[in-house]
Short mmCIF file of the C-alpha atoms (twelve columns), coordinates in Angstrom:
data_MODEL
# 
_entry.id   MODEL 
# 
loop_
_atom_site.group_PDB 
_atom_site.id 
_atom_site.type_symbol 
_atom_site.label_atom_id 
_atom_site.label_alt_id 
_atom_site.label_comp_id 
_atom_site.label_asym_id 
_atom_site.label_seq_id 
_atom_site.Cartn_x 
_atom_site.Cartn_y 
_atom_site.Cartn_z 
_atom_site.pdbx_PDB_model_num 
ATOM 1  C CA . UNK A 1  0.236  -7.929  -0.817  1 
ATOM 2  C CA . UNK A 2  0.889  -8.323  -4.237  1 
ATOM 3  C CA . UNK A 3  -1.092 -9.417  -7.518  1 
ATOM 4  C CA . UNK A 4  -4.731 -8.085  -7.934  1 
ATOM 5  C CA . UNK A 5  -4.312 -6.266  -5.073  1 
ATOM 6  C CA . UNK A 6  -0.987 -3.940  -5.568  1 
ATOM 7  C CA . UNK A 7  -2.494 -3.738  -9.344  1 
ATOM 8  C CA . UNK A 8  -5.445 -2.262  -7.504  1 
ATOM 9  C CA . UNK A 9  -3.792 0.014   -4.880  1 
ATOM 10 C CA . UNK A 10 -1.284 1.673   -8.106  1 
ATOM 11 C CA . UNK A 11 -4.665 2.265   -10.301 1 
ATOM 12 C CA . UNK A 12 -6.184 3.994   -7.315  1 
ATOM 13 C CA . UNK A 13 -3.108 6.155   -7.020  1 
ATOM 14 C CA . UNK A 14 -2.026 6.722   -10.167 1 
ATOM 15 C CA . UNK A 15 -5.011 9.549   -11.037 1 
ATOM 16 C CA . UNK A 16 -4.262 11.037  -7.290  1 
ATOM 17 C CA . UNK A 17 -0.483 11.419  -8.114  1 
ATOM 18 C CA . UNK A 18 -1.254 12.626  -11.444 1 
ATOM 19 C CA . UNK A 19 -3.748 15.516  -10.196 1 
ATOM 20 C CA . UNK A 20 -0.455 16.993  -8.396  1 
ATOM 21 C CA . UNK A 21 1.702  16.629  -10.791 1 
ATOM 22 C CA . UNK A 22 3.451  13.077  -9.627  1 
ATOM 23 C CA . UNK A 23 4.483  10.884  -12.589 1 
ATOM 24 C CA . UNK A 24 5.121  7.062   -11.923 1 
ATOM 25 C CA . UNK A 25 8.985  5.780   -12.303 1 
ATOM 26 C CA . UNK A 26 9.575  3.284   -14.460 1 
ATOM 27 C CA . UNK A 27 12.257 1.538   -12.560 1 
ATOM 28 C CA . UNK A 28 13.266 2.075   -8.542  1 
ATOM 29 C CA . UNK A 29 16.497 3.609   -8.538  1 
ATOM 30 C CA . UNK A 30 19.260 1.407   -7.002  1 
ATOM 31 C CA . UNK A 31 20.278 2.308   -3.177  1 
ATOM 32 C CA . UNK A 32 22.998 0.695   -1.015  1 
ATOM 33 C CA . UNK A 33 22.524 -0.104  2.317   1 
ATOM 34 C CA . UNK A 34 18.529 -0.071  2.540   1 
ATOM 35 C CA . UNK A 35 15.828 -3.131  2.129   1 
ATOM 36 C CA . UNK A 36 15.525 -4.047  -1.380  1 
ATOM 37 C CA . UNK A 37 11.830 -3.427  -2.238  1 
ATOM 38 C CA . UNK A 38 9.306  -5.793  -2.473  1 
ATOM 39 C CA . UNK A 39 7.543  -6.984  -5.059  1 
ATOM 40 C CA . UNK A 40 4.798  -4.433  -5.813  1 
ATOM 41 C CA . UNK A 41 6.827  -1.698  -4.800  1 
ATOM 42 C CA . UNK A 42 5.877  1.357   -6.770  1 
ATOM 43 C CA . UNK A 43 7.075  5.182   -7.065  1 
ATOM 44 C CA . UNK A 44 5.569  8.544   -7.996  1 
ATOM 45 C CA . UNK A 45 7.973  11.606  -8.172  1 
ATOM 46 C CA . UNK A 46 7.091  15.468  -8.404  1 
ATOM 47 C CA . UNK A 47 9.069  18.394  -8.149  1 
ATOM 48 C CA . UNK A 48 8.108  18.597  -4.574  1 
ATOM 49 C CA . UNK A 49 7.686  15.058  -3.561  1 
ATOM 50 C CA . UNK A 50 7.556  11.258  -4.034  1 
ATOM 51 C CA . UNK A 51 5.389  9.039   -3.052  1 
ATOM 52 C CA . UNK A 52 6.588  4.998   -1.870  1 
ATOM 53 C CA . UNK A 53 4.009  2.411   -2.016  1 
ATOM 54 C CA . UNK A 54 5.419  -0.450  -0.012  1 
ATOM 55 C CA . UNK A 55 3.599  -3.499  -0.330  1 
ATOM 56 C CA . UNK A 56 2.713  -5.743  3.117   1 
ATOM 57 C CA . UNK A 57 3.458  -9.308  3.131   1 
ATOM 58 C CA . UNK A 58 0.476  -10.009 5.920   1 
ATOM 59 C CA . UNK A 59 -1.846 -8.550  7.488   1 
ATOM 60 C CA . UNK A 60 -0.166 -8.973  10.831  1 
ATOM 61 C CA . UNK A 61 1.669  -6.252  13.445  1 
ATOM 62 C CA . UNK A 62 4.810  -7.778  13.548  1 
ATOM 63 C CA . UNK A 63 4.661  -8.014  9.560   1 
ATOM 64 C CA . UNK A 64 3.557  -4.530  9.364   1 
ATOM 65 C CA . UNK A 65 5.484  -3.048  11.303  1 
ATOM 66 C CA . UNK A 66 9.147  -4.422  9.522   1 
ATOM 67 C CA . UNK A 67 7.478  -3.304  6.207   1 
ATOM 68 C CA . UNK A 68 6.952  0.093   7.647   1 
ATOM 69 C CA . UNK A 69 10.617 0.189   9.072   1 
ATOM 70 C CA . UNK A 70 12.298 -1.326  5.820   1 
ATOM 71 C CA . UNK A 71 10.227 1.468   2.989   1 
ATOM 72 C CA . UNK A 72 10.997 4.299   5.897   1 
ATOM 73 C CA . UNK A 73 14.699 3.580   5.695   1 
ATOM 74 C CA . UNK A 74 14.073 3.034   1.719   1 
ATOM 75 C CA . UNK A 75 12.469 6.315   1.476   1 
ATOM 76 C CA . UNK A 76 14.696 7.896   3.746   1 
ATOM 77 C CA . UNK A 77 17.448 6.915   1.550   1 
ATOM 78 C CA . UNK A 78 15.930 8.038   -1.404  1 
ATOM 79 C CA . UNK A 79 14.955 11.364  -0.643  1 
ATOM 80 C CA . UNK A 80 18.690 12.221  1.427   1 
ATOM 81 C CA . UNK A 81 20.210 11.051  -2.003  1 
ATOM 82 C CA . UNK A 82 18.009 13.151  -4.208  1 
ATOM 83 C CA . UNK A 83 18.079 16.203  -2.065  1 
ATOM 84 C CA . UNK A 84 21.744 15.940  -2.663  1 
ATOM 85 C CA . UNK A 85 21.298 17.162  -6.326  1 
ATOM 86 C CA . UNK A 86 18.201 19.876  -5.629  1 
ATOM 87 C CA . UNK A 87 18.142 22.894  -3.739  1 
ATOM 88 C CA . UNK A 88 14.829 22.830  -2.503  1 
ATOM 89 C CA . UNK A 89 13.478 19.863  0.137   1 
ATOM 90 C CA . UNK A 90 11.508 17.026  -0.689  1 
ATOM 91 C CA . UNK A 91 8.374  15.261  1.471   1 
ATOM 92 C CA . UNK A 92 8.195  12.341  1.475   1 
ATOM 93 C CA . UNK A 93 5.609  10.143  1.420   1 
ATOM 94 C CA . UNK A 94 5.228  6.216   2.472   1 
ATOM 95 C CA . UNK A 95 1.821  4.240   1.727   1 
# 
């Protein structure tokens, strides 16, 4: 997914993040080891959370399902890296 569509998916998240407090990054930090993200790809960070929006190539289960692998092990990364540097846990969330 990307174009029109990931334009339309951020628009329809951005207000949601902002009513709690999640403000969108400007850049994806840099992680070793983990999928590069997608085209698309999109994050919202809060004191308590951040939200991943990992675009889908296709709308197929084989295509789906590596997405959903590759922005779990992105997020993963993310949030074991972060809580590093906080003392209280982060959720995590992957769309």
């Amino acid at each position: 997914m990307n174009g029109p569509h990931i334009d339309a998916c951020i628009q329809a998240l951005e207000p949601l993040c902002a009513k709690v407090a999640m403000a969108r990054q400007a850049q994806l930090p840099g992680l070793a080891e983990v999928a590069k993200p997608p085209a698309g790809t999109a994050l919202w960070s809060g004191g308590y959370a951040r939200l991943l929006l990992w675009p889908v190539a296709a709308n197929q289960s084989d295509v789906i399902a590596r997405a959903a692998d590759e922005g779990e092990g992105w997020l993963d990364a993310l949030l074991a890296q972060t809580e590093t540097l906080s003392t209280a846990p982060l959720d995590g969330y992957l769309v």
